[in-house]
Coordinates of C-alpha atoms in Angstrom, one line a residue:
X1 CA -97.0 -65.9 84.4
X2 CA -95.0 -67.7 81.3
X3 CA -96.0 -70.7 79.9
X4 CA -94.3 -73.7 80.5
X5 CA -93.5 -77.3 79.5
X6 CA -94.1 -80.4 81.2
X7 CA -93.0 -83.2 84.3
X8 CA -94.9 -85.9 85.8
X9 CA -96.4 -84.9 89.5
X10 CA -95.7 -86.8 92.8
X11 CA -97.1 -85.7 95.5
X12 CA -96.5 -82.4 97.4
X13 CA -96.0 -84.2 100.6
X14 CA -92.9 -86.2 99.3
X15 CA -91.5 -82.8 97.2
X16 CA -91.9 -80.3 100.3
X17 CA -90.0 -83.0 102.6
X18 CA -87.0 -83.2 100.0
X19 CA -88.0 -86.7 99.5
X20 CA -87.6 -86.3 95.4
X21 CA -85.4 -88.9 93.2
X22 CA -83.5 -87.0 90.2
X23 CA -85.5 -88.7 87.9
X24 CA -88.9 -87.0 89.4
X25 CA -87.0 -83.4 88.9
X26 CA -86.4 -82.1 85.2
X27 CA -86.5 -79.1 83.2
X28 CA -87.5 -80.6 80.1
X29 CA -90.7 -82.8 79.1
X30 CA -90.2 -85.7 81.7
X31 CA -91.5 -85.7 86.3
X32 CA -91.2 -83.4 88.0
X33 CA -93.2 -81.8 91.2
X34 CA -97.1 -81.4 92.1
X35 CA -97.9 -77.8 91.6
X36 CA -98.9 -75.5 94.4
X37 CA -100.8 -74.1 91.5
X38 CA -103.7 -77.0 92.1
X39 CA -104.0 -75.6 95.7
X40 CA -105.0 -72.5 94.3
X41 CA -101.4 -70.6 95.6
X42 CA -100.6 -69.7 92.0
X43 CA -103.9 -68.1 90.4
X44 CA -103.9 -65.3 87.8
X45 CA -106.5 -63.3 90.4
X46 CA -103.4 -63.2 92.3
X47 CA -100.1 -62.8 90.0
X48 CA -102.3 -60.0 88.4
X49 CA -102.2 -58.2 91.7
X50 CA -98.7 -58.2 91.9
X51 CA -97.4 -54.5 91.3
X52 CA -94.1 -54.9 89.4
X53 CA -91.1 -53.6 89.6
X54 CA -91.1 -49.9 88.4
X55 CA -88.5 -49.5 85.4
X56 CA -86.2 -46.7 85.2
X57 CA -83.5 -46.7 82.1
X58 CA -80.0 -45.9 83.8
X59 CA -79.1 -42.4 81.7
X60 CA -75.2 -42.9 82.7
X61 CA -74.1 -44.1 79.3
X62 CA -75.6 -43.0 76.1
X63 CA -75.7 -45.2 72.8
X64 CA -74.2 -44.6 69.5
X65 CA -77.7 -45.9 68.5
X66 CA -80.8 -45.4 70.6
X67 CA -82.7 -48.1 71.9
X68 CA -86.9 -48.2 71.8
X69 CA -89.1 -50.1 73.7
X70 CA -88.3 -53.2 71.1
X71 CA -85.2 -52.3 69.4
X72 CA -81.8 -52.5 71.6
X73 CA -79.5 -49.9 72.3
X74 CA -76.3 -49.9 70.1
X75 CA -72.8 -48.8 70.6
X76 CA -69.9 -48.3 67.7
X77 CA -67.2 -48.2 70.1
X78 CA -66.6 -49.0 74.1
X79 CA -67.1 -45.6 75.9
X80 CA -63.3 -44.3 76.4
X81 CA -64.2 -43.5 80.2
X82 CA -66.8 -46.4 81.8
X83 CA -68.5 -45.1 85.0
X84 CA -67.5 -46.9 88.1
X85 CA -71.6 -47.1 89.0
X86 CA -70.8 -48.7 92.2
X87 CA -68.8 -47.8 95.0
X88 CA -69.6 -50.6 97.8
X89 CA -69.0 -53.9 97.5
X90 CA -72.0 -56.2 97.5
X91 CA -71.0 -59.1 99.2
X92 CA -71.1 -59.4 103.0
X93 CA -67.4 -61.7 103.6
X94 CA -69.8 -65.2 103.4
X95 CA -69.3 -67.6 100.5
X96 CA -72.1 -67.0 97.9
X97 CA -72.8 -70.6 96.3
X98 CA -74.7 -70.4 92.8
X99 CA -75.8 -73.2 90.1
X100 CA -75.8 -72.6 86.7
X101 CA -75.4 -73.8 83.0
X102 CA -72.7 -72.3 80.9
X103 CA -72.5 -71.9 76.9
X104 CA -69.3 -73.0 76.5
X105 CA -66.2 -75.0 78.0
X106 CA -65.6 -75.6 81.7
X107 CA -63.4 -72.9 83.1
X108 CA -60.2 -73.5 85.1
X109 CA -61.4 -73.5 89.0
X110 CA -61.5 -70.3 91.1
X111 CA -57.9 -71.3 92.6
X112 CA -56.2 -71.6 88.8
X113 CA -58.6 -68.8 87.6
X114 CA -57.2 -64.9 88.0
X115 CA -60.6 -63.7 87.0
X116 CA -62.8 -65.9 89.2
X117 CA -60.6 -64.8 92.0
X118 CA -61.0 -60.9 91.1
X119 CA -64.7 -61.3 90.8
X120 CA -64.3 -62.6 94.7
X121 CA -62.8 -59.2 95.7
X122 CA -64.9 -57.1 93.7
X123 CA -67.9 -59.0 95.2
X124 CA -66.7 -58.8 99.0
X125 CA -67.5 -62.6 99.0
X126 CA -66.0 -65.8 97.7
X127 CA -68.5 -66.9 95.2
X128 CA -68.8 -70.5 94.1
X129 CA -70.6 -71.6 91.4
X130 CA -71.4 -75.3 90.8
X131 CA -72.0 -75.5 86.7
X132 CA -72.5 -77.7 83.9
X133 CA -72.5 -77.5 80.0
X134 CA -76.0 -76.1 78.6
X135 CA -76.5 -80.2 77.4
X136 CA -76.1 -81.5 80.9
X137 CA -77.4 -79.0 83.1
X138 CA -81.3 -80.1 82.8
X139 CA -79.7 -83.0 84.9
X140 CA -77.7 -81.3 87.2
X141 CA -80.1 -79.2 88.2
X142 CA -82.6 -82.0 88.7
X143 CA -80.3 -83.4 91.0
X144 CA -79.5 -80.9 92.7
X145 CA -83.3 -80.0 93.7
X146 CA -84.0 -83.6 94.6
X147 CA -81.2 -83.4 97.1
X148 CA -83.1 -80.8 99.0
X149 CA -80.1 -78.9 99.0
X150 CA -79.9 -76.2 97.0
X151 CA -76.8 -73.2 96.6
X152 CA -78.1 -69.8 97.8
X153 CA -78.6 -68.7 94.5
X154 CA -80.6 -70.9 91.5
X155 CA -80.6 -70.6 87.6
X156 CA -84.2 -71.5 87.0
X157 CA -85.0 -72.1 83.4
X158 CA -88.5 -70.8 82.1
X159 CA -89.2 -74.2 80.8
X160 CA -89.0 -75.9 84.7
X161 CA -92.6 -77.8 85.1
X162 CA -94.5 -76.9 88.1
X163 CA -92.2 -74.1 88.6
X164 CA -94.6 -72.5 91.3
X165 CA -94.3 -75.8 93.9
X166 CA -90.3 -75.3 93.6
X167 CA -90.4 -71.6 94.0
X168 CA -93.4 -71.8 96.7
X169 CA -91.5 -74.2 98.8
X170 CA -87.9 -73.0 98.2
X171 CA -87.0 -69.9 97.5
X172 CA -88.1 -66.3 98.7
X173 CA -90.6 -64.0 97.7
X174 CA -89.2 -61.3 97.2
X175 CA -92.4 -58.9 96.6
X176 CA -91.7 -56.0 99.2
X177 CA -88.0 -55.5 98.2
X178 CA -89.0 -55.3 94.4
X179 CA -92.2 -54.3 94.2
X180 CA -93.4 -50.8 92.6
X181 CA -90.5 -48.3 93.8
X182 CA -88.9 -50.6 96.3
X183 CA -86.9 -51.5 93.4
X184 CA -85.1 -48.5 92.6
X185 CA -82.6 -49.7 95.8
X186 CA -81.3 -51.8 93.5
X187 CA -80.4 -49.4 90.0
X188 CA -79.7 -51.9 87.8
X189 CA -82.6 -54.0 88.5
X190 CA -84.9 -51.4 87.8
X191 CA -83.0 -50.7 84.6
X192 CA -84.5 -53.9 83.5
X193 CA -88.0 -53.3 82.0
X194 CA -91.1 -54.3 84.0
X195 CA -91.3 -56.4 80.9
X196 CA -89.4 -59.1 81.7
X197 CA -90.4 -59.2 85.0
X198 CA -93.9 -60.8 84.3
X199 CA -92.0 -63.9 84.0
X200 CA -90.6 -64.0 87.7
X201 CA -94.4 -63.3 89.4
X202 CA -95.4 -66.9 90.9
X203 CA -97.9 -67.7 93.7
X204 CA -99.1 -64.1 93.9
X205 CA -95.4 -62.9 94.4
X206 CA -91.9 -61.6 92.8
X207 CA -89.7 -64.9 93.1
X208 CA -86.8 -64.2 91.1
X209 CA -84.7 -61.9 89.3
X210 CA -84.8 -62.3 85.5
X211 CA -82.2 -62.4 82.8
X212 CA -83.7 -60.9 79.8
X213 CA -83.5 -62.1 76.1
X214 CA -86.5 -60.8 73.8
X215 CA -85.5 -59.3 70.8
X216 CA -82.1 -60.6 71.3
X217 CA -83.5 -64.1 71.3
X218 CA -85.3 -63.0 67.9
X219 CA -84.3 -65.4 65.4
X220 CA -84.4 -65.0 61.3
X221 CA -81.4 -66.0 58.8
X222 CA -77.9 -65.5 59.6
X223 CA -76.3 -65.6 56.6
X224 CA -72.5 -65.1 55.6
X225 CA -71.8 -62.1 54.3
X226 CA -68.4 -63.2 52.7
X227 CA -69.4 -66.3 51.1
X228 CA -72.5 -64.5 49.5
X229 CA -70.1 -61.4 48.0
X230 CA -68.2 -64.4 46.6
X231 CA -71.2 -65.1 44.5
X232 CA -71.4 -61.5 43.6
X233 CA -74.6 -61.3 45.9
X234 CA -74.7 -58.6 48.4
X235 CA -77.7 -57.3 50.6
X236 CA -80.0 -60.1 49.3
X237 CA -83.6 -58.7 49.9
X238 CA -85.9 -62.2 48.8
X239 CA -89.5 -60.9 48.3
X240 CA -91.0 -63.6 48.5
X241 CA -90.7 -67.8 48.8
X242 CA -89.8 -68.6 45.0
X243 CA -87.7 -65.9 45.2
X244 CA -86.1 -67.2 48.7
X245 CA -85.4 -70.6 47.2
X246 CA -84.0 -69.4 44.0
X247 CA -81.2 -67.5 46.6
X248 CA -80.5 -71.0 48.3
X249 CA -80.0 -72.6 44.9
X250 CA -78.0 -70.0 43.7
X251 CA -75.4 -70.4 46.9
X252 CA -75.6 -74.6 47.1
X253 CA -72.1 -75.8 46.2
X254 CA -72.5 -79.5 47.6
X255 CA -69.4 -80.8 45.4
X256 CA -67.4 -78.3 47.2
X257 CA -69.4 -79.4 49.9
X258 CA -71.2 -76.3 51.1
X259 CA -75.0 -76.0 51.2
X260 CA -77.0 -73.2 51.5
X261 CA -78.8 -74.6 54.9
X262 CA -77.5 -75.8 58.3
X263 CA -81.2 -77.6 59.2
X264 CA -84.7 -76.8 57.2
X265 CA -86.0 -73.6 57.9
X266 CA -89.7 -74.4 58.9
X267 CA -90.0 -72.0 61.3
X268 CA -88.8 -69.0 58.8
X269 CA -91.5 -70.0 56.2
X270 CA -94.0 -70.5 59.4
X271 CA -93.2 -66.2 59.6
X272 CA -93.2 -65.6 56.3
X273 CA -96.6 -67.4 55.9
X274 CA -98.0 -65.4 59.5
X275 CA -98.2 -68.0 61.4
X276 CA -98.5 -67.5 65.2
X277 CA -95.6 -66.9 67.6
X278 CA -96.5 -70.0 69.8
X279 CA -100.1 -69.0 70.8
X280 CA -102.3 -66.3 69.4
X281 CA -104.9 -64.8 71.4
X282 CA -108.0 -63.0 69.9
X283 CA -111.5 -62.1 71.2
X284 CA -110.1 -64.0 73.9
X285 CA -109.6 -66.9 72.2
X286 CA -106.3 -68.9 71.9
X287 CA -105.4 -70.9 68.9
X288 CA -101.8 -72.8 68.9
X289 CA -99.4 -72.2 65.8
X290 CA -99.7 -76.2 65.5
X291 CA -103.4 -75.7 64.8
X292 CA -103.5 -72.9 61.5
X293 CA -103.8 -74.4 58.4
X294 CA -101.1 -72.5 56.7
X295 CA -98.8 -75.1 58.5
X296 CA -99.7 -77.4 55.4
X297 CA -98.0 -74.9 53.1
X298 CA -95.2 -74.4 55.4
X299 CA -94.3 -78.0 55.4
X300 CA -94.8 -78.2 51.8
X301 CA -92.0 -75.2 51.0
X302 CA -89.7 -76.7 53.6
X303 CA -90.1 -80.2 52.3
X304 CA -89.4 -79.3 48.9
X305 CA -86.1 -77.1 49.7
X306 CA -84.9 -80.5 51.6
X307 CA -85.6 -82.6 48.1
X308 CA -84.1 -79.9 46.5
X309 CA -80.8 -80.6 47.9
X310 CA -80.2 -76.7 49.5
X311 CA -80.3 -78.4 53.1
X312 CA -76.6 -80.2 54.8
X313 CA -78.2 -83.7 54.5
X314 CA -76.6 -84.5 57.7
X315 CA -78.8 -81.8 59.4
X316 CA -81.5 -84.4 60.7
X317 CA -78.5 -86.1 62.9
X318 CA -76.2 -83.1 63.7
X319 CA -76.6 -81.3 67.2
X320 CA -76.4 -77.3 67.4
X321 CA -72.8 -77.6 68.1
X322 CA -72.5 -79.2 64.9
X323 CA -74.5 -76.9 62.9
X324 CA -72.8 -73.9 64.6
X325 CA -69.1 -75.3 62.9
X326 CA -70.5 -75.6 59.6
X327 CA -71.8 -72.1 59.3
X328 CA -68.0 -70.8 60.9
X329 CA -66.5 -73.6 58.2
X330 CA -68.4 -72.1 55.3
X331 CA -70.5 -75.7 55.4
X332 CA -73.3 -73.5 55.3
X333 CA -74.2 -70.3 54.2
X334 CA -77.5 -69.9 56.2
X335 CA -78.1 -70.5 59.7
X336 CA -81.7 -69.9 61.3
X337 CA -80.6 -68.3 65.0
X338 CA -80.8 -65.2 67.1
X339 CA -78.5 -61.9 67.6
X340 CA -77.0 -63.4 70.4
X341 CA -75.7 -66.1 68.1
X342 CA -74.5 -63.6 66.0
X343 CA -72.0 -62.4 67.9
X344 CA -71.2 -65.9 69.2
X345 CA -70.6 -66.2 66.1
X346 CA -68.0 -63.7 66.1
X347 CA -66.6 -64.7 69.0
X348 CA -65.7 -68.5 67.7
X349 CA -65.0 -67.1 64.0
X350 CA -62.1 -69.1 62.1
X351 CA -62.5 -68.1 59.0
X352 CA -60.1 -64.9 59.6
X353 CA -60.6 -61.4 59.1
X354 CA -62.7 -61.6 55.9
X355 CA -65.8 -63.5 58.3
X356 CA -68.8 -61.3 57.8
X357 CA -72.8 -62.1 59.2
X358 CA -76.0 -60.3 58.3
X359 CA -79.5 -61.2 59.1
X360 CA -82.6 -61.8 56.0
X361 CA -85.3 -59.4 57.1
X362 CA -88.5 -62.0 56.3
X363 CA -90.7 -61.3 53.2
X364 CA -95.0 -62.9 52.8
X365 CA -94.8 -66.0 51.1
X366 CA -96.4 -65.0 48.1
X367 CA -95.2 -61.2 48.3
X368 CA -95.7 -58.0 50.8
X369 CA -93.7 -58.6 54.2
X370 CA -93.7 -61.6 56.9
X371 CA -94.3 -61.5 60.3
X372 CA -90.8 -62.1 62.4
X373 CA -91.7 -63.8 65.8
X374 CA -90.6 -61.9 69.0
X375 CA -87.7 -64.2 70.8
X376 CA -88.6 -65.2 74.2
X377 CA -88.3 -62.8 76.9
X378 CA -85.9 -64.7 79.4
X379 CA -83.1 -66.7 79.3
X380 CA -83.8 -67.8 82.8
X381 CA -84.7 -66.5 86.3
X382 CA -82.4 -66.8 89.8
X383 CA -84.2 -67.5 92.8
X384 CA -82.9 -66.7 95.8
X385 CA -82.8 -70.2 98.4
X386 CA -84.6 -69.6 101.7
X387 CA -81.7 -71.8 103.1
X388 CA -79.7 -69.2 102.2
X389 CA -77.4 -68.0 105.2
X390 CA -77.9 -64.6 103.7
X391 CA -79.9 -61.7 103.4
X392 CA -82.4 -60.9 101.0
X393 CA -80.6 -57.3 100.9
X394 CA -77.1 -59.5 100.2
X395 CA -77.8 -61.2 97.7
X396 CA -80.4 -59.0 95.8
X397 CA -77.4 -56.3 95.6
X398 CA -74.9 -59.4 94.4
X399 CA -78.0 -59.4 91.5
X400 CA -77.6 -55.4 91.3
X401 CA -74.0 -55.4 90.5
X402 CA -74.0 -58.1 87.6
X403 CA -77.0 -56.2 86.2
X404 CA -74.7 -53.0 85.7
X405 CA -75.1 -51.9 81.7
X406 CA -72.8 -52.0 78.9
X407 CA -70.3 -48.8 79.1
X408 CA -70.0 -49.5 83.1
X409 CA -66.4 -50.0 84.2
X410 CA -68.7 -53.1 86.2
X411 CA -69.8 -54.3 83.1
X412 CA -66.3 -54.1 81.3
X413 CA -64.7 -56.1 84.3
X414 CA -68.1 -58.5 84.5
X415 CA -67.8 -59.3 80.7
X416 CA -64.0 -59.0 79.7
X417 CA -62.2 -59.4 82.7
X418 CA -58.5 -57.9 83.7
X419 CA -56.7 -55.5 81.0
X420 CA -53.5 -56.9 79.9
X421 CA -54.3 -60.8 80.8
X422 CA -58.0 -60.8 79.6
X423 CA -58.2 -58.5 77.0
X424 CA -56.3 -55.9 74.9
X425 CA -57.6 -51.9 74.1
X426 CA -57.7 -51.3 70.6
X427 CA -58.3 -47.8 70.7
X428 CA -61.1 -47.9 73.8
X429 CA -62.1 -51.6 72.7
X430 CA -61.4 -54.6 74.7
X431 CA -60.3 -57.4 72.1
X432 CA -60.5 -61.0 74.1
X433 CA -57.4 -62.5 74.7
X434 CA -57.9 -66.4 73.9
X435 CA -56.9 -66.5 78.1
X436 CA -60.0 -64.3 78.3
X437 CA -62.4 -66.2 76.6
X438 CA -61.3 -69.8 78.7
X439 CA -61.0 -67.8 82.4
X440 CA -64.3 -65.4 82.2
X441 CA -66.3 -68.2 80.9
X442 CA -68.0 -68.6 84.6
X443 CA -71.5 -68.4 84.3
X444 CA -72.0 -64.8 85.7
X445 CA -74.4 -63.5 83.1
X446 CA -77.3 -65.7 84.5
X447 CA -76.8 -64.9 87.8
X448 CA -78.1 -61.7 86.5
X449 CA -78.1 -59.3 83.4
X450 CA -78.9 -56.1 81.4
X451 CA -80.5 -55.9 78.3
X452 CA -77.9 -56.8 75.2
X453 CA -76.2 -54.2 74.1
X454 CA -75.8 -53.9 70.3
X455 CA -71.9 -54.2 69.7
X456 CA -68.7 -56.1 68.8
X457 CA -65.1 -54.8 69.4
X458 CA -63.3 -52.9 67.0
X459 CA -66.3 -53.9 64.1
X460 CA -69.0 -51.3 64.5
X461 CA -70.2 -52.5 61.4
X462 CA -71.8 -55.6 63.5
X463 CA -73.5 -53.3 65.4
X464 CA -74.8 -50.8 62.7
X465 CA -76.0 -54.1 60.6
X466 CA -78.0 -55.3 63.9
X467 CA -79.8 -52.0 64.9
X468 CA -80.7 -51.9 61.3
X469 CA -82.5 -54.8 60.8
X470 CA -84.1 -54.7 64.1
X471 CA -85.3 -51.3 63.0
X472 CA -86.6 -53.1 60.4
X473 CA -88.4 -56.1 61.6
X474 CA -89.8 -54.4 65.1
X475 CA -93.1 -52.7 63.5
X476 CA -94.2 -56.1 62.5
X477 CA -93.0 -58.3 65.5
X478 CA -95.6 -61.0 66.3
X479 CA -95.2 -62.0 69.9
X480 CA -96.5 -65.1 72.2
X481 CA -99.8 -64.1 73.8
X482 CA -99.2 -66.6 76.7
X483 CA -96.3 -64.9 77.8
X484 CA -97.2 -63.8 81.4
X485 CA -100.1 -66.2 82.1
X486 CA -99.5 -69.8 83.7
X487 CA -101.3 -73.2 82.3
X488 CA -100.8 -76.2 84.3
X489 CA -101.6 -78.2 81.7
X490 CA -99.2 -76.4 79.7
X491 CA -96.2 -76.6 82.2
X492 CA -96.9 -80.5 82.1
X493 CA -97.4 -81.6 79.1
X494 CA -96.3 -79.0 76.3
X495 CA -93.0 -79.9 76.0
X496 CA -93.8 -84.2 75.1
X497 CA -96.3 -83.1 73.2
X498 CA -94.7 -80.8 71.1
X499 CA -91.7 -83.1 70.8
X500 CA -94.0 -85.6 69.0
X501 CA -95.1 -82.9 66.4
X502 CA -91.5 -82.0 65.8
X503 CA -90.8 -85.7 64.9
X504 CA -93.8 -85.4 62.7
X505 CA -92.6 -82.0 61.2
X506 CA -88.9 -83.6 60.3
X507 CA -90.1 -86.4 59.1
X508 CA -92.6 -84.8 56.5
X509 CA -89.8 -82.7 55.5
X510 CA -87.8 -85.4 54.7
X511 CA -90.5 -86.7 52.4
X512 CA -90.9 -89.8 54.8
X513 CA -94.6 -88.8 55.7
X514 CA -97.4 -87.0 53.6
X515 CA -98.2 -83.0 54.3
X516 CA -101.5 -84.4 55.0
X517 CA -100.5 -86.2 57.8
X518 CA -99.8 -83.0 60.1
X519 CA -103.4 -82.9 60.6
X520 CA -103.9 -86.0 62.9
X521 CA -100.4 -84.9 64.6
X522 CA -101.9 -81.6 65.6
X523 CA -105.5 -84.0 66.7
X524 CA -103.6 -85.7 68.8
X525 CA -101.8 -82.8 70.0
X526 CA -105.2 -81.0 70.8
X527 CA -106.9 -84.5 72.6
X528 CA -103.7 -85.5 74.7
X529 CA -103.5 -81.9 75.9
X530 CA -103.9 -79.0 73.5
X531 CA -107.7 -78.0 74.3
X532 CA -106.9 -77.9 77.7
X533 CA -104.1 -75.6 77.3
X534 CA -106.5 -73.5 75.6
X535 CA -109.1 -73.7 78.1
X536 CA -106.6 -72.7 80.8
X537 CA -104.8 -69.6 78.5
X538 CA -107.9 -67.9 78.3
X539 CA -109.5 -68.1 81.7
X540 CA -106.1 -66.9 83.2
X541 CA -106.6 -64.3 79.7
X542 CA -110.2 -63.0 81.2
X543 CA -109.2 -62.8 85.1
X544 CA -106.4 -60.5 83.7
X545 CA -108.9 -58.3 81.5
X546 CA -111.4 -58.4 84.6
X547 CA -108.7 -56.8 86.7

């Protein structure tokens, strides 16, 4: 079972009667519920036991360039004929109700909303989905579990504390409709690999569906591609740290006001330097990447690009919305974030036609090649309410149909919505209309989803440039070692605790603090909760090896 951040407990009496206020339910770092978990519900002897689902890739469409078991599959064009991979309509005539964060603006409401009110008839069943932005969804959602309440289906972030209580006492296990070859029912769920669906197996049981990121979520340097060719640099290749900085001193232009960074890179020297993806396991053994010493020497590099002027000084104040609109503005040239931001990137472009993004592949500090850090494998799991007025069947086929691939006519509707209002066909590309982008903007991807497919419309150049480096990078991926096993301690208290280290990390950065000061941090870290964590990662590490 995943890893996961932190809440206060109340008692299990008070959560299972509904009895919660919205402070004691949150998603991230403050109360939340007692874990079944302590009863012994939610042990690795029993997750491990769990047989998941079987994965089989769906053959109907076939990429331009060919997925591997790390690198995703890519596509130069939209196929010219999608397959219609579903004849019946998964819905069963009852309202669907699902809650959910979205990326970007509210969309008009399902009676001013052409699309919303196609996906109804495509579905068979009105669906309505209670949202909020990404910012303010930790809250909603925390309301809406301590209402006792909850829609039939849920957006569950990973990071949810005590996540086994709220699944345990809430939602379905869906085990025997899943499990092994009961899965292949349901096509596009067992297109997803059996992967991602570690992360869904709580209290000895399948209780969700997942919506899969990894190396999607991979993040390394964005960089624009037109502002660099302006400097008569293209295909930078830094080999090593000196070399790296020399590149964002070369681009800084802060009297035109345009800096190389949109926030300090620590994270990027962390990789360059080896530093664990989270938590390393070995000989059984777990050691945080808070705890190796090379974290000195990361802090050190970082701290010297911010005194060397190469980071937007307004980086320690700015949000992520901020930061995205200098990189689009040219504020920026670098930007440290994931594929999927690339082709957001794309997607909110206003710098016309001549906008361009590549990624930095990431070199050893001193020389040789870095070690790039897996992204996280889900963006989120649905669970499925057992107040739900439907059937498992129902709602697991609603999961089916917005899990249909790229090159799917399902997918092409699901994504782009209604050809002539929606988007335009450049040769067999849908282009977003700007009435696209505000209608389809409803949430559906995290209801469910396929792996990302490698590809923007009419530029097959962004897809060519991703599979590339991902080529690149994949040999050398480090990933989290706790991925797949639970800590309490962990779902309790990681997320306050490792908000105190990041205060300490931007503060030593900004030359406020010495280096030598990360040392007590990460004491502190280990005392108030770290050790534990350990403890706890590598008993549920040895039941797994046992098995």
């Amino acid at each position: 079972m995943p890893s996961m951040p932190p809440m206060q407990r109340i008692s299990r009496r008070t959560f299972l009667g509904g009895g919660l206020t919205a402070a004691a339910v949150t998603v991230t770092g403050a109360p939340l519920l007692t874990a079944c978990g302590s009863s012994g519900a939610d042990t690795s002897a029993a997750n491990l036991a769990v047989t998941l689902p079987t994965y089989k890739r769906y053959a109907g469409v076939a990429p331009d360039l060919p997925a591997t078991d790390r690198v995703l599959a890519g596509f130069l064009r939209y196929p010219a004929h999608p397959v219609r991979a579903i004849s019946e309509k998964p819905g069963d005539g009852k309202p669907i109700s699902f809650l959910t964060n979205i990326p970007g603006a509210i969309p008009p409401a399902a009676g001013r909303n052409p699309f919303w009110q196609a996906v109804n008839e495509r579905l068979g069943s009105p669906l309505t989905i209670s949202m909020a932005s990404n910012d303010d969804y930790p809250k909603k959602f925390a309301t809406q579990v301590a209402g006792g309440d909850l829609p039939d289906l849920v957006n569950i972030p990973p990071t949810t504390v005590e996540l086994p209580a709220l699944l345990k006492a809430k939602c379905h296990d869906l085990t025997r409709y899943l499990s092994g070859d009961a899965v292949a029912k349901y096509p596009f769920l067992a297109n997803i690999p059996t992967e991602y669906w570690k992360g869904c197996v709580f209290n000895g049981g399948i209780y969700g569906v997942p919506v899969p990121r990894g190396m999607s979520r991979t993040s390394l340097p964005l960089y624009r591609v037109d502002l660099l060719a302006a400097k008569g640099i293209k295909r930078p290749a830094p080999a090593s740290f000196a070399e790296f900085l020399d590149l964002c001193k070369e681009v800084n232009d802060p009297k035109r006001h345009r800096w190389a960074w949109t926030k300090p890179p620590t994270d990027y020297v962390r990789q360059m330097l080896g530093i664990a993806n989270n938590w390393a396991q070995h000989g059984g053994k777990f050691t945080s990447k808070y705890e190796q010493e090379a974290n000195l020497e990361a802090l050190e590099a970082t701290r010297r690009m911010v005194a060397a002027g190469v980071v937007n000084p307004d980086a320690f104040s700015a949000d992520a919305s901020a930061r995205k609109q200098w990189f689009n503005g040219g504020v920026a040239v670098f930007d440290l974030d994931s594929f999927v931001a690339w082709n957001q990137y794309y997607a909110t472009n206003t710098a016309g036609d001549a906008f361009a993004v590549d990624m930095l592949d990431v070199p050893g500090y001193s020389g040789g090649q870095g070690k790039p850090w897996m992204g996280a494998a889900l963006n989120n799991i649905t669970a499925f309410a057992k107040s739900a007025k439907h059937s498992v069947e129902t709602m697991l086929a609603v999961a089916n149909w917005m899990a249909a691939p790229f090159g799917t006519e399902e997918y092409l509707f699901r994504k782009y919505g209604l050809a002539g209002r929606h988007y335009t066909l450049e040769g067999t590309d849908p282009v977003p209309t700007k009435t696209g982008v505000v209608e389809t903007g409803i949430g559906l991807q995290y209801v469910c989803d396929a792996d990302m497919a490698l590809y923007w419309a009419g530029k097959p150049d962004v897809a060519k440039r991703q599979h590339a480096i991902q080529q690149t990078i994949a040999p050398r991926l480090l990933f989290d070692d706790s991925y797949g096993l639970y800590s309490e301690t962990m779902s309790r208290k990681y997320a306050q605790l490792s908000a105190v280290l990041l205060d300490v990390e931007n503060q030593i950065v900004q030359g406020r603090r010495p280096v030598s000061s990360w040392k007590d941090a990460v004491k502190s870290f280990l005392s108030q909760g770290g050790e534990q964590m350990r403890t706890e990662l590598a008993k549920a590490h040895a039941d797994a090896a046992r098995r």
